[in-house]
Short mmCIF file of C-alpha atoms and ligand atoms in Angstrom, two decimals:
data_model
loop_
_atom_site.label_atom_id
_atom_site.label_comp_id
_atom_site.label_asym_id
_atom_site.label_seq_id
_atom_site.Cartn_x
_atom_site.Cartn_y
_atom_site.Cartn_z
CA UNK T 152 -15.05 1.66 15.54
CA UNK T 153 -14.19 0.54 12.05
CA UNK T 154 -13.48 3.24 9.50
CA UNK T 155 -13.45 6.15 11.93
CA UNK T 156 -9.77 7.03 11.73
CA UNK T 157 -9.81 7.10 7.94
CA UNK T 158 -12.96 9.24 7.87
CA UNK T 159 -11.45 11.60 10.37
CA UNK T 160 -8.27 11.87 8.25
CA UNK T 161 -10.30 12.61 5.10
CA UNK T 162 -12.32 15.29 6.94
CA UNK T 163 -9.10 16.97 8.03
CA UNK T 164 -7.69 16.85 4.49
CA UNK T 165 -10.94 18.36 3.18
CA UNK T 166 -10.78 21.20 5.73
CA UNK T 167 -7.15 21.87 4.78
CA UNK T 168 -7.85 22.01 1.05
CA UNK T 169 -10.84 24.31 1.59
CA UNK T 170 -8.84 26.64 3.84
CA UNK T 171 -5.88 27.35 1.53
CA UNK T 172 -5.03 27.24 -2.16
CA UNK T 173 -1.30 27.70 -1.56
CA UNK T 174 0.28 24.51 -2.84
CA UNK T 175 3.12 24.29 -0.32
CA UNK T 176 0.78 24.96 2.62
CA UNK T 177 -1.60 22.24 1.44
CA UNK T 178 1.23 19.72 1.07
CA UNK T 179 2.83 20.59 4.40
CA UNK T 180 -0.43 20.33 6.34
CA UNK T 181 -1.57 17.10 4.68
CA UNK T 182 1.92 15.71 5.38
CA UNK T 183 1.45 16.44 9.11
CA UNK T 184 -2.04 14.91 9.05
CA UNK T 185 -0.79 11.71 7.43
CA UNK T 186 2.11 11.47 9.89
CA UNK T 187 -0.39 11.56 12.73
CA UNK T 188 -2.74 9.08 11.00
CA UNK T 189 -0.01 6.54 10.27
CA UNK T 190 0.89 6.42 13.96
CA UNK T 191 -2.51 4.81 14.62
CA UNK T 192 -3.06 1.10 14.13
CA UNK T 193 -6.78 1.65 13.54
CA UNK T 194 -6.00 3.94 10.59
CA UNK T 195 -3.86 1.21 8.99
CA UNK T 196 -6.68 -1.29 9.49
CA UNK T 197 -9.12 1.18 7.90
CA UNK T 198 -6.85 1.46 4.85
CA UNK T 199 -6.54 -2.31 4.49
CA UNK T 200 -10.32 -2.73 4.88
CA UNK T 201 -10.92 -0.19 2.14
CA UNK T 202 -8.45 -1.91 -0.20
CA UNK T 203 -9.93 -5.34 0.56
CA UNK T 204 -13.44 -4.05 -0.12
CA UNK T 205 -12.40 -3.47 -3.76
CA UNK T 206 -11.35 -7.13 -4.16
CA UNK T 207 -13.59 -9.99 -5.14
CA UNK T 208 -13.06 -13.59 -6.23
CA UNK T 209 -11.91 -12.51 -9.70
CA UNK T 210 -8.64 -11.21 -8.34
CA UNK T 211 -6.97 -11.53 -11.73
CA UNK T 212 -8.75 -8.37 -12.89
CA UNK T 213 -7.94 -6.36 -9.75
CA UNK T 214 -5.90 -3.28 -10.63
CA UNK T 215 -5.46 -1.66 -7.25
CA UNK T 216 -7.97 1.20 -7.51
CA UNK T 217 -7.69 4.24 -5.18
CA UNK T 218 -9.06 3.62 -1.69
CA UNK T 219 -10.65 7.08 -1.70
CA UNK T 220 -11.36 9.78 -4.26
CA UNK T 221 -12.85 13.25 -4.02
CA UNK T 222 -13.98 14.70 -7.35
CA UNK T 223 -14.72 18.19 -6.05
CA UNK T 224 -11.46 18.73 -4.19
CA UNK T 225 -9.59 16.83 -6.91
CA UNK T 226 -7.56 14.33 -4.93
CA UNK T 227 -7.38 10.62 -4.35
CA UNK T 228 -5.72 8.27 -1.90
CA UNK T 229 -3.82 5.20 -3.04
CA UNK T 230 -1.94 2.32 -1.51
CA UNK T 231 0.90 1.07 -3.70
CA UNK T 232 2.48 -2.36 -3.22
CA UNK T 233 6.11 -2.24 -4.37
CA UNK T 234 7.88 -5.45 -5.38
CA UNK T 235 11.21 -6.18 -3.63
CA UNK T 236 14.03 -4.06 -5.10
CA UNK T 237 11.66 -2.31 -7.52
CA UNK T 238 12.49 1.25 -8.50
CA UNK T 239 10.36 3.44 -10.74
CA UNK T 240 11.83 5.89 -13.23
CA UNK T 241 12.50 9.56 -12.43
CA UNK T 242 9.43 11.75 -12.95
CA UNK T 243 7.75 14.94 -11.85
CA UNK T 244 4.16 15.73 -10.91
CA UNK T 245 2.22 18.80 -11.94
CA UNK T 246 1.17 19.60 -8.37
CA UNK T 247 1.67 18.55 -4.75
CA UNK T 248 1.73 14.97 -3.51
CA UNK T 249 2.15 13.45 -0.06
CA UNK T 250 3.65 9.98 0.47
CA UNK T 251 3.89 7.90 3.64
CA UNK T 252 5.47 4.52 4.35
CA UNK T 253 2.87 2.06 5.60
CA UNK T 254 4.96 -1.10 5.60
CA UNK T 255 8.63 -2.01 5.25
CA UNK T 256 10.74 0.67 3.61
CA UNK T 257 10.58 3.11 0.70
CA UNK T 258 13.40 5.38 -0.38
CA UNK T 259 12.78 8.63 -2.25
CA UNK T 260 15.51 9.94 -4.53
CA UNK T 261 15.52 13.56 -5.75
CA UNK T 262 17.39 14.56 -8.93
CA UNK T 263 18.70 17.72 -10.56
CA UNK T 264 19.68 18.32 -14.14
CA UNK T 265 23.34 18.03 -15.04
CA UNK T 266 24.89 20.09 -17.76
CA UNK T 267 21.95 19.70 -20.13
CA UNK T 268 18.27 18.82 -19.72
CA UNK T 269 18.72 15.33 -21.15
CA UNK T 270 17.75 12.23 -19.21
CA UNK T 271 21.30 10.91 -19.11
CA UNK T 272 22.43 14.07 -17.31
CA UNK T 273 20.09 13.64 -14.32
CA UNK T 274 22.15 13.67 -11.13
CA UNK T 275 21.09 12.37 -7.72
CA UNK T 276 20.75 15.35 -5.40
CA UNK T 277 19.28 13.84 -2.22
CA UNK T 278 18.12 10.49 -0.96
CA UNK T 279 15.58 9.97 1.85
CA UNK T 280 15.29 6.56 3.54
CA UNK T 281 11.67 6.04 4.56
CA UNK T 282 10.91 3.75 7.51
CA UNK T 283 7.33 2.82 8.49
CA UNK T 284 5.45 5.95 9.55
CA UNK T 285 7.74 8.36 7.67
CA UNK T 286 5.85 10.86 5.50
CA UNK T 287 7.12 13.40 2.99
CA UNK T 288 5.69 15.84 0.49
CA UNK T 289 6.74 16.98 -2.94
CA UNK T 290 5.83 20.22 -4.68
CA UNK T 291 6.78 20.99 -8.29
CA UNK T 292 9.24 21.36 -9.79
CA UNK T 293 10.87 18.25 -8.33
CA UNK T 294 12.21 15.29 -10.31
CA UNK T 295 12.19 12.21 -8.12
CA UNK T 296 11.66 8.48 -8.01
CA UNK T 297 10.94 5.92 -5.34
CA UNK T 298 12.60 2.59 -4.60
CA UNK T 299 11.86 -0.39 -2.41
CA UNK T 300 15.27 -1.53 -1.12
CA UNK T 301 13.75 -4.37 0.94
CA UNK T 302 13.73 -8.11 0.16
CA UNK T 303 9.95 -8.22 0.49
CA UNK T 304 6.99 -6.09 -0.56
CA UNK T 305 6.76 -2.54 0.77
CA UNK T 306 3.59 -0.48 0.95
CA UNK T 307 3.24 3.28 0.56
CA UNK T 308 0.19 5.49 1.01
CA UNK T 309 -0.21 8.45 -1.34
CA UNK T 310 -2.39 11.51 -1.56
CA UNK T 311 -2.34 12.52 -5.22
CA UNK T 312 -3.82 15.84 -6.19
CA UNK T 313 -4.28 18.06 -9.19
CA UNK T 314 -5.45 17.84 -12.75
CA UNK T 315 -6.30 14.30 -13.58
CA UNK T 316 -6.24 13.05 -10.01
CA UNK T 317 -9.88 12.09 -10.42
CA UNK T 318 -9.69 10.71 -13.94
CA UNK T 319 -7.68 8.06 -15.69
CA UNK T 320 -7.93 5.26 -13.15
CA UNK T 321 -5.99 3.20 -15.68
CA UNK T 322 -2.99 5.35 -14.81
CA UNK T 323 -2.28 2.31 -12.63
CA UNK T 324 -0.70 0.78 -15.71
CA UNK T 325 1.86 3.56 -15.60
CA UNK T 326 3.42 3.02 -12.20
CA UNK T 327 0.25 4.26 -10.43
CA UNK T 328 1.35 7.88 -10.58
CA UNK T 329 -1.33 10.50 -11.43
CA UNK T 330 -2.17 11.62 -14.95
CA UNK T 331 -0.07 14.56 -16.09
CA UNK T 332 3.12 13.08 -14.62
CA UNK T 333 6.19 13.72 -16.79
CA UNK T 334 8.54 10.75 -17.00
CA UNK T 335 12.29 10.62 -17.67
CA UNK T 336 12.39 8.82 -19.99
CA UNK T 337 9.11 6.86 -19.59
CA UNK T 338 7.06 4.94 -17.02
CA UNK T 339 7.99 1.29 -16.58
CA UNK T 340 4.73 0.34 -18.18
CA UNK T 341 2.83 -2.58 -16.77
CA UNK T 342 5.62 -4.04 -14.64
CA UNK T 343 4.18 -3.06 -11.30
CA UNK T 344 0.75 -4.41 -12.20
CA UNK T 345 2.07 -7.98 -12.59
CA UNK T 346 1.03 -10.06 -9.57
CA UNK T 347 -0.40 -6.98 -7.86
CA UNK T 348 -3.33 -8.74 -6.13
CA UNK T 349 -1.20 -11.49 -4.61
CA UNK T 350 1.42 -8.94 -3.55
CA UNK T 351 -1.27 -6.83 -1.88
CA UNK T 352 -2.66 -9.84 0.02
CA UNK T 353 0.80 -10.85 1.28
CA UNK T 354 1.53 -7.26 2.35
CA UNK T 355 -1.82 -7.02 4.16
CA UNK T 356 -1.03 -10.29 5.96
CA UNK T 357 2.34 -8.96 7.13
CA UNK T 358 0.79 -5.72 8.40
CA UNK T 359 -2.12 -7.48 10.13
CA UNK T 360 0.28 -9.88 11.88
CA UNK T 361 1.63 -6.83 13.71
CA UNK T 362 -1.82 -5.64 14.83
CA UNK T 363 -3.44 -8.48 16.80
CA UNK T 364 -7.19 -8.24 17.33
CA UNK T 365 -10.61 -9.16 16.00
CA UNK T 366 -10.53 -6.73 13.07
CA UNK T 367 -7.23 -8.23 11.88
CA UNK T 368 -8.62 -11.74 12.29
CA UNK T 369 -11.66 -10.87 10.15
CA UNK T 370 -9.42 -9.41 7.44
CA UNK T 371 -7.09 -12.43 7.57
CA UNK T 372 -10.13 -14.67 7.07
CA UNK T 373 -11.00 -12.72 3.95
CA UNK T 374 -7.40 -12.99 2.72
CA UNK T 375 -7.51 -16.74 3.39
CA UNK T 376 -10.67 -17.02 1.27
CA UNK T 377 -9.24 -14.99 -1.64
CA UNK T 378 -5.62 -16.11 -1.77
CA UNK T 379 -3.75 -19.01 -3.36
CA UNK T 380 -2.27 -21.76 -1.16
CA UNK T 381 0.85 -19.82 -0.20
CA UNK T 382 -1.26 -16.74 0.69
CA UNK T 383 -3.58 -18.98 2.74
CA UNK T 384 -0.58 -20.37 4.63
CA UNK T 385 0.73 -16.85 5.27
CA UNK T 386 -2.66 -15.73 6.55
CA UNK T 387 -2.95 -18.78 8.82
CA UNK T 388 0.50 -18.05 10.25
CA UNK T 389 -0.62 -14.49 11.04
CA UNK T 390 -3.89 -15.77 12.56
CA UNK T 391 -1.95 -18.03 14.93
CA UNK T 392 -0.73 -14.91 16.74
CA UNK T 393 -4.34 -13.90 17.42
CA UNK T 394 -6.57 -16.97 17.91
CA UNK T 395 -5.19 -20.54 18.05
CA UNK T 396 -8.56 -22.34 17.87
CA UNK T 397 -9.58 -20.31 14.85
CA UNK T 398 -6.20 -21.05 13.23
CA UNK T 399 -6.67 -24.78 13.82
CA UNK T 400 -10.07 -24.69 12.09
CA UNK T 401 -8.60 -22.82 9.12
CA UNK T 402 -5.70 -25.31 8.87
CA UNK T 403 -8.22 -28.13 8.87
CA UNK T 404 -10.17 -26.41 6.06
CA UNK T 405 -6.94 -25.96 4.10
CA UNK T 406 -6.06 -29.65 4.55
CA UNK T 407 -9.29 -30.71 2.83
CA UNK T 408 -8.26 -28.98 -0.43
CA UNK T 409 -4.58 -30.00 -0.25
CA UNK T 410 -3.02 -33.09 -1.84
CA UNK T 411 -1.06 -35.63 0.19
CA UNK T 412 1.35 -35.45 1.95
CA UNK T 413 0.42 -31.82 2.73
CA UNK T 414 -3.11 -32.86 3.73
CA UNK T 415 -1.96 -35.16 6.56
CA UNK T 416 0.66 -32.67 7.70
CA UNK T 417 -1.90 -29.85 7.94
CA UNK T 418 -4.39 -32.09 9.75
CA UNK T 419 -1.75 -33.12 12.28
CA UNK T 420 -0.83 -29.49 12.85
CA UNK T 421 -4.49 -28.54 13.29
CA UNK T 422 -5.02 -31.33 15.85
CA UNK T 423 -1.84 -30.36 17.69
CA UNK T 424 -2.95 -26.72 17.90
CA UNK T 425 -6.42 -27.71 19.17
CA UNK T 426 -5.01 -29.99 21.84
CA UNK T 427 -2.62 -27.27 22.96
CA UNK T 428 -5.59 -24.98 23.60
CA UNK T 429 -7.38 -27.72 25.57
CA UNK T 430 -4.32 -28.26 27.78
CA UNK T 431 -3.96 -24.55 28.53
FE1 FE2 P 1389 6.03 10.46 -7.73
#
C-alpha cells in the first residue's frame, strides 16, 4: 500500500535515534536502514509521491522542500536533484549525515588539509563512486563534497541531522546542505536551484520508467499535467512501457495543445498506438 515503506523507514529511524545518542552508532544504523529501504521499489515510489505532493501548478516557486521532517528528533529527509556534471564545494557538517543514491550516480570525495588549513591546500584523500542503492554516512570532522559525473540528472536521498536540521528551509539556496555547514570556501549559491522543478520531474520520469505499475502511471500522469512539452513527452514515453491505451490518450491530449506539424505527428502516433492494441 502507498506510503507504507517510507513510514516504516521513518519509524525505524525514530527508534534508532531514541535508542542511542552516540553519533557514529546513529549514522551507522541509519545507513543500514536506508540501504535496505533503497532496495525496495515501493520505497522509491513513496519518496517520489512525497516530493510530488509538495508541487503544484506554480512550479516556478518550488524550492525542493524536505520530504519529511521531525522537529523533536531534529532530522529531515531530502531528495536532491543534481545537474549533469555538477559538483558542490568542499564542506563539513556539524553532525552525522547519511546519503544514498536513488538514481544514476553520485561520487563522494573526502579531503584532508595539506600543509596549512587554507582552502587551496585541501587534498583529495578518498573518492567513493556511488551507484544506485549505495549508501554512506559521514560523521564530523570530515571535509567532503559530492559530484554527479553522469550526463543526466542524478538523485540522492539524504538524512540530515543536528542543529538547524529543522530550521532554515531556505538553506536550499545554499546547495541544500543543512544549516551550520562550513564551506570551503563558500556554497555555490543559487546554482542548484536553477531549473530545479523541471529537473526533478525529468528525474522522477526516469525512475518511474524503471518501475512499471499503476502507482507509476498515476505519478506519470501528474508529471504530464505539471511539466512543459518536453517533460510531457518524457512522461508519455515512460507511460508507453506501462499502458499503451493510456499513452495513446495522453498523446492525443498533447496533440491538441501542439502547433503543426507536431500536432499531426502526435495524432498519427496516438492512432497507431491505439490500433496496435486493437490488433493484439
Ligand atoms: Fe555534505
